Coordinates of C-alpha atoms in Angstrom, one line a residue:
M1 CA 35.0 -78.0 6.9
S2 CA 37.0 -76.2 4.2
M3 CA 37.6 -72.5 4.4
T4 CA 38.2 -70.1 1.5
S5 CA 41.6 -68.5 2.0
P6 CA 42.2 -64.8 1.6
V7 CA 43.3 -63.6 -1.8
S8 CA 46.9 -62.4 -2.3
P9 CA 47.8 -59.8 -5.0
S10 CA 49.8 -62.4 -6.9
D11 CA 46.7 -64.7 -7.5
T12 CA 45.9 -64.8 -11.2
R13 CA 42.2 -65.7 -10.7
V14 CA 40.1 -64.0 -8.2
T15 CA 36.7 -65.5 -7.2
L16 CA 33.8 -63.6 -5.8
A17 CA 33.8 -66.0 -2.8
Q18 CA 37.4 -65.1 -2.0
L19 CA 36.7 -61.4 -2.3
A20 CA 33.6 -61.8 0.0
E21 CA 35.6 -63.5 2.7
E22 CA 38.4 -61.0 2.6
A23 CA 35.9 -58.1 2.8
G24 CA 34.0 -59.9 5.6
V25 CA 30.7 -59.7 3.8
S26 CA 28.3 -62.1 2.1
L27 CA 28.5 -63.2 -1.5
S28 CA 25.2 -61.4 -2.1
T29 CA 26.6 -58.1 -0.9
I30 CA 29.5 -58.5 -3.4
S31 CA 26.9 -59.1 -6.1
K32 CA 24.9 -56.0 -5.0
V33 CA 28.0 -53.8 -5.3
L34 CA 28.9 -55.2 -8.7
N35 CA 25.4 -54.6 -9.9
G36 CA 25.2 -51.0 -8.6
R37 CA 22.4 -51.7 -6.1
S38 CA 21.8 -48.8 -3.7
D39 CA 20.9 -51.0 -0.6
V40 CA 24.6 -51.3 0.5
S41 CA 26.2 -48.9 3.0
R42 CA 28.8 -46.5 1.6
K43 CA 31.4 -47.9 4.0
T44 CA 30.8 -51.5 2.7
R45 CA 30.7 -50.4 -0.9
T46 CA 34.0 -48.5 -0.6
K47 CA 35.7 -51.5 1.1
V48 CA 34.5 -53.9 -1.6
E49 CA 35.4 -51.5 -4.4
E50 CA 38.9 -51.1 -3.0
L51 CA 39.4 -54.9 -3.0
L52 CA 38.1 -55.2 -6.5
E53 CA 40.6 -52.6 -7.6
E54 CA 43.4 -54.1 -5.5
H55 CA 43.0 -57.6 -7.1
G56 CA 42.2 -56.2 -10.6
Y57 CA 38.8 -57.9 -10.7
K58 CA 37.1 -57.5 -14.1
R59 CA 33.5 -58.6 -14.5
R60 CA 33.5 -61.0 -17.5
N61 CA 31.5 -59.9 -20.5
A62 CA 30.0 -57.0 -18.6
S63 CA 29.3 -54.8 -21.6
S64 CA 30.5 -56.5 -24.7
K65 CA 27.0 -57.1 -26.1
S66 CA 25.4 -53.8 -25.2
A67 CA 24.2 -51.6 -28.1
L68 CA 24.2 -48.4 -26.1
L69 CA 26.8 -45.7 -25.8
E70 CA 26.1 -43.4 -22.9
L71 CA 26.8 -39.6 -23.1
V72 CA 26.7 -37.7 -19.8
F73 CA 26.4 -33.9 -19.5
P74 CA 26.3 -31.7 -16.4
E75 CA 23.5 -29.8 -18.2
L76 CA 21.9 -30.2 -21.6
E77 CA 21.1 -26.5 -22.1
S78 CA 24.6 -25.5 -23.2
A79 CA 24.7 -24.1 -26.7
W80 CA 27.5 -26.5 -27.6
A81 CA 25.7 -29.6 -26.3
L82 CA 24.3 -30.3 -29.8
E83 CA 27.8 -30.3 -31.3
I84 CA 28.9 -32.9 -28.8
I85 CA 25.8 -35.0 -29.4
R86 CA 26.3 -34.9 -33.1
G87 CA 29.9 -36.0 -32.9
V88 CA 29.2 -39.0 -30.6
E89 CA 26.1 -39.9 -32.7
N90 CA 28.3 -40.0 -35.8
V91 CA 30.6 -42.6 -34.3
A92 CA 27.8 -44.6 -32.6
K93 CA 25.8 -44.9 -35.8
A94 CA 28.9 -46.0 -37.8
N95 CA 29.3 -48.8 -35.3
G96 CA 25.7 -49.9 -35.0
L97 CA 25.2 -48.4 -31.6
S98 CA 22.5 -46.0 -30.1
V99 CA 23.3 -43.0 -27.9
V100 CA 21.6 -42.6 -24.5
L101 CA 21.8 -39.1 -23.0
T102 CA 22.1 -38.5 -19.2
E103 CA 22.1 -35.2 -17.3
S104 CA 23.9 -35.4 -14.0
G105 CA 26.1 -33.5 -11.5
T106 CA 28.1 -30.3 -12.0
R107 CA 30.8 -29.3 -14.5
K108 CA 33.4 -31.0 -12.4
A109 CA 31.9 -34.5 -12.1
P110 CA 28.6 -36.5 -12.3
A111 CA 26.4 -37.0 -9.2
A112 CA 26.9 -40.0 -7.1
G113 CA 23.6 -41.5 -8.2
W114 CA 24.7 -41.7 -11.8
V115 CA 27.3 -44.3 -11.3
E116 CA 24.7 -46.7 -9.8
G117 CA 22.5 -46.1 -12.8
V118 CA 25.2 -46.7 -15.4
M119 CA 26.1 -50.0 -13.7
A120 CA 22.5 -51.1 -14.0
R121 CA 22.3 -50.0 -17.7
R122 CA 25.7 -51.6 -18.6
P123 CA 26.4 -49.6 -21.8
A124 CA 29.1 -50.5 -24.2
G125 CA 31.0 -47.4 -23.0
V126 CA 30.6 -43.9 -21.5
V127 CA 31.5 -40.5 -22.9
L128 CA 31.5 -37.8 -20.2
V129 CA 31.6 -34.0 -20.6
F130 CA 33.3 -33.1 -17.3
S131 CA 36.5 -31.7 -16.0
D132 CA 37.5 -35.0 -14.4
L133 CA 36.1 -38.3 -13.0
P134 CA 36.6 -39.1 -9.3
L135 CA 38.8 -42.1 -8.6
E136 CA 36.0 -43.9 -6.9
Y137 CA 33.8 -43.7 -10.1
R138 CA 36.7 -44.8 -12.3
Q139 CA 37.3 -47.9 -10.2
Q140 CA 33.6 -48.8 -10.3
L141 CA 33.5 -48.6 -14.1
E142 CA 36.8 -50.4 -14.6
S143 CA 35.8 -53.3 -12.3
R144 CA 32.8 -53.8 -14.5
S145 CA 34.7 -53.5 -17.8
I146 CA 32.8 -50.3 -18.8
P147 CA 35.3 -48.1 -20.7
F148 CA 35.0 -44.4 -20.6
A149 CA 36.5 -41.2 -21.9
I150 CA 36.1 -37.5 -21.1
I151 CA 35.4 -34.7 -23.5
D152 CA 37.3 -32.0 -21.8
P153 CA 36.7 -28.5 -23.1
A154 CA 36.9 -27.1 -19.6
G155 CA 39.2 -29.0 -17.1
D156 CA 42.4 -30.9 -16.6
P157 CA 41.8 -34.6 -16.0
A158 CA 44.3 -36.9 -14.3
P159 CA 47.0 -38.2 -16.7
D160 CA 45.7 -41.7 -16.6
V161 CA 42.1 -40.7 -17.6
P162 CA 41.3 -41.1 -21.3
S163 CA 40.3 -37.6 -22.5
V164 CA 40.1 -35.4 -25.5
G165 CA 40.5 -31.6 -25.3
S166 CA 41.7 -28.7 -27.5
A167 CA 44.5 -26.2 -27.6
N168 CA 43.2 -23.5 -25.4
W169 CA 46.5 -21.6 -25.0
A170 CA 46.9 -21.4 -28.8
G171 CA 43.3 -20.2 -29.1
G172 CA 43.8 -17.3 -26.7
M173 CA 47.0 -16.5 -28.4
M174 CA 45.6 -16.4 -32.0
A175 CA 42.5 -14.4 -30.9
T176 CA 44.6 -11.7 -29.3
R177 CA 47.3 -11.7 -32.0
H178 CA 44.5 -11.0 -34.6
L179 CA 43.4 -7.9 -32.7
I180 CA 47.0 -6.7 -32.3
E181 CA 47.6 -7.2 -36.1
L182 CA 44.5 -5.0 -36.7
G183 CA 46.2 -2.2 -34.7
H184 CA 44.6 -2.6 -31.3
R185 CA 46.7 -2.0 -28.2
R186 CA 44.1 -1.7 -25.4
I187 CA 42.6 -5.2 -25.5
A188 CA 40.4 -6.6 -22.7
A189 CA 39.7 -10.3 -22.1
I190 CA 36.7 -11.9 -20.5
S191 CA 37.5 -15.6 -19.8
G192 CA 35.5 -18.3 -18.0
P193 CA 35.6 -19.3 -14.3
E194 CA 39.0 -18.8 -12.7
D195 CA 39.0 -22.3 -11.4
M196 CA 38.8 -23.9 -14.8
M197 CA 42.0 -24.8 -16.6
C198 CA 40.7 -23.7 -20.0
S199 CA 39.9 -20.2 -18.7
L200 CA 43.4 -19.8 -17.4
A201 CA 45.0 -21.3 -20.5
R202 CA 43.1 -18.8 -22.8
I203 CA 44.2 -15.9 -20.6
D204 CA 47.8 -17.2 -20.7
G205 CA 47.6 -17.2 -24.5
Y206 CA 46.2 -13.7 -24.4
S207 CA 49.0 -12.5 -22.1
S208 CA 51.7 -14.2 -24.3
A209 CA 50.4 -12.5 -27.4
L210 CA 50.5 -9.1 -25.7
N211 CA 54.0 -9.8 -24.4
A212 CA 55.3 -10.8 -27.8
A213 CA 54.0 -7.6 -29.3
G214 CA 55.6 -5.5 -26.5
I215 CA 52.2 -4.4 -25.1
P216 CA 52.2 -4.1 -21.2
L217 CA 49.7 -6.4 -19.5
D218 CA 46.9 -4.3 -17.8
R219 CA 45.2 -6.6 -15.3
S220 CA 42.3 -4.2 -14.9
L221 CA 41.3 -5.3 -18.4
I222 CA 41.1 -9.0 -17.4
R223 CA 37.8 -10.5 -16.2
Y224 CA 36.7 -14.0 -15.3
G225 CA 33.1 -14.7 -16.2
D226 CA 30.9 -17.8 -16.5
F227 CA 30.9 -18.5 -20.2
Q228 CA 27.3 -17.3 -20.4
V229 CA 25.6 -14.3 -22.1
D230 CA 24.6 -12.5 -18.9
G231 CA 28.2 -12.7 -17.5
G232 CA 29.6 -11.4 -20.7
R233 CA 27.2 -8.5 -20.7
A234 CA 27.9 -7.5 -17.1
H235 CA 31.7 -7.5 -17.5
A236 CA 31.5 -5.6 -20.8
L237 CA 29.3 -2.9 -19.3
E238 CA 32.0 -2.3 -16.7
L239 CA 34.9 -2.4 -19.2
L240 CA 33.1 -0.1 -21.7
Q241 CA 32.4 2.5 -19.1
M242 CA 36.0 2.8 -18.0
K243 CA 37.6 6.2 -18.6
D244 CA 40.1 4.7 -20.9
R245 CA 38.0 1.9 -22.3
P246 CA 39.3 -0.9 -24.5
S247 CA 39.0 -0.8 -28.2
A248 CA 38.7 -4.6 -28.4
I249 CA 37.5 -7.4 -26.3
F250 CA 38.5 -11.1 -26.5
A251 CA 35.5 -13.1 -25.0
G252 CA 36.4 -16.6 -23.9
S253 CA 33.1 -18.0 -25.4
D254 CA 30.7 -17.1 -28.1
L255 CA 27.9 -16.7 -25.6
Q256 CA 30.0 -14.2 -23.6
A257 CA 30.7 -12.4 -26.9
L258 CA 27.0 -12.1 -27.5
G259 CA 26.7 -10.5 -24.1
V260 CA 29.5 -8.1 -25.1
L261 CA 27.6 -7.2 -28.3
D262 CA 24.5 -6.5 -26.3
A263 CA 26.4 -4.3 -23.8
A264 CA 27.8 -2.3 -26.8
R265 CA 24.3 -1.8 -28.2
Q266 CA 23.1 -0.6 -24.8
L267 CA 25.9 2.0 -24.6
G268 CA 25.7 3.0 -28.2
V269 CA 29.1 1.6 -29.1
S270 CA 29.3 0.6 -32.7
V271 CA 30.8 -2.9 -33.6
P272 CA 33.3 -3.1 -35.2
D273 CA 33.8 0.7 -35.8
Q274 CA 34.3 1.6 -32.2
L275 CA 34.8 -1.9 -30.6
S276 CA 36.2 -5.2 -32.0
I277 CA 35.0 -8.5 -30.5
V278 CA 36.4 -12.0 -30.8
G279 CA 34.5 -15.0 -29.4
Y280 CA 35.5 -18.6 -28.8
D281 CA 33.9 -21.9 -29.8
D282 CA 32.5 -21.1 -33.3
L283 CA 29.0 -22.2 -32.5
Q284 CA 26.4 -21.7 -35.2
V285 CA 25.0 -18.7 -33.3
A286 CA 28.3 -16.9 -34.0
R287 CA 27.4 -16.9 -37.7
W288 CA 23.9 -15.6 -37.1
S289 CA 24.8 -12.6 -34.8
S290 CA 24.8 -9.1 -36.1
P291 CA 27.6 -8.5 -37.0
A292 CA 28.7 -12.1 -37.5
L293 CA 31.4 -13.0 -34.8
T294 CA 35.0 -13.4 -35.5
T295 CA 35.8 -16.4 -33.2
V296 CA 38.2 -19.2 -32.4
H297 CA 37.0 -22.5 -33.8
Q298 CA 37.0 -25.2 -31.1
P299 CA 36.5 -28.5 -32.9
L300 CA 33.7 -29.8 -30.7
I301 CA 32.3 -32.3 -33.1
E302 CA 35.7 -33.8 -33.8
M303 CA 36.5 -33.9 -30.0
A304 CA 33.3 -35.8 -29.4
E305 CA 34.1 -38.2 -32.3
E306 CA 37.6 -38.9 -31.0
A307 CA 36.3 -39.5 -27.5
A308 CA 33.7 -42.0 -28.8
R309 CA 36.3 -43.8 -30.9
M310 CA 38.6 -44.0 -27.9
V311 CA 35.9 -45.6 -25.8
L312 CA 35.2 -48.2 -28.5
R313 CA 38.9 -49.0 -28.9
L314 CA 39.1 -49.5 -25.1
R315 CA 36.1 -51.8 -25.3
E316 CA 38.0 -54.0 -27.8
G317 CA 40.9 -54.3 -25.4
E318 CA 43.2 -51.7 -27.1
R319 CA 45.2 -49.3 -25.0
P320 CA 45.8 -46.0 -26.9
Q321 CA 49.4 -44.9 -26.9
N322 CA 48.2 -41.5 -25.7
L323 CA 45.3 -41.2 -23.3
R324 CA 45.3 -37.4 -23.7
L325 CA 44.5 -36.0 -27.1
D326 CA 44.4 -32.2 -27.8
L327 CA 42.9 -31.1 -31.1
A328 CA 44.0 -27.9 -32.9
T329 CA 42.0 -24.6 -32.7
S330 CA 41.8 -22.1 -35.5
L331 CA 40.7 -18.5 -36.1
V332 CA 37.5 -17.7 -38.1
V333 CA 37.5 -14.1 -39.2
R334 CA 34.0 -12.5 -39.8
Q335 CA 32.6 -9.0 -39.3
S336 CA 33.0 -8.2 -35.6
T337 CA 36.6 -7.1 -35.9
A338 CA 38.3 -4.2 -37.7
G339 CA 41.1 -1.7 -37.1
P340 CA 40.6 0.7 -34.1
A341 CA 38.9 4.0 -34.7
S342 CA 41.3 6.9 -35.5

């Protein structure tokens, strides 16, 4: 009786039967793992996935004929979700594809159940709005020839993960420099969560602008929020009731800037006569606020388009020269900033 020999890393062709014998499981179990079935223990799935990765197994023609491009968000209620959808849809439409939206996980990574679903759906590719993608998920997608890229306005993915972000440090720098050039010296900053790279980068840009202007950094004026209206309002209420309150606030998102506006209204502080505010993102709501927000334009539509194009190039077998792409930010001056009151 003939036996199938274990696979060595030097083999150029790996059969599922060889992989099954090396893993000590049946061929049907290998098939279940490849097809994202849930009726396989986590221990067995991990062992099989490790072997697939070790031997560079790629499922043939796994997604080449799919007409779907999957876009995955941690939550779809974000004010900038529509910008991301619009960008991915632009590229999908130009390439004869449809977009399927999935909501899963937290801002750091999709939930475990998502990867099983995407393997069953077999899209042409996946665009994810997360800080990073766990190695286990990457291996599962790569073994099934499903290309992916991350739209990364918030985190810092591993260097080998295809991703598109923006110049957060430069954005923080230009927002603060604008306020300094208007004559402000006591400038507060409300960034996002302290464990997010974009929050830290924007504060670093803010600090660098102050340092370049010879303005001492006052850490009592720095707050870390949640990028949401309520968080911006709460921090602004604290800042604006300080004995020596700031004359300007750089808010790390437009939603937080709206919270700052509301706090100023509650306290009877006039914007921009008594307080200047700069937001971040340049969402449509920034133009509709009263007064209209001066803000840092983050090119969300372009970021989404570039991520979708990267996925489609990977699907065609191309390997981009740079897996990390950072797009430029720019300042949009409107009515929420002015020189400080005399």
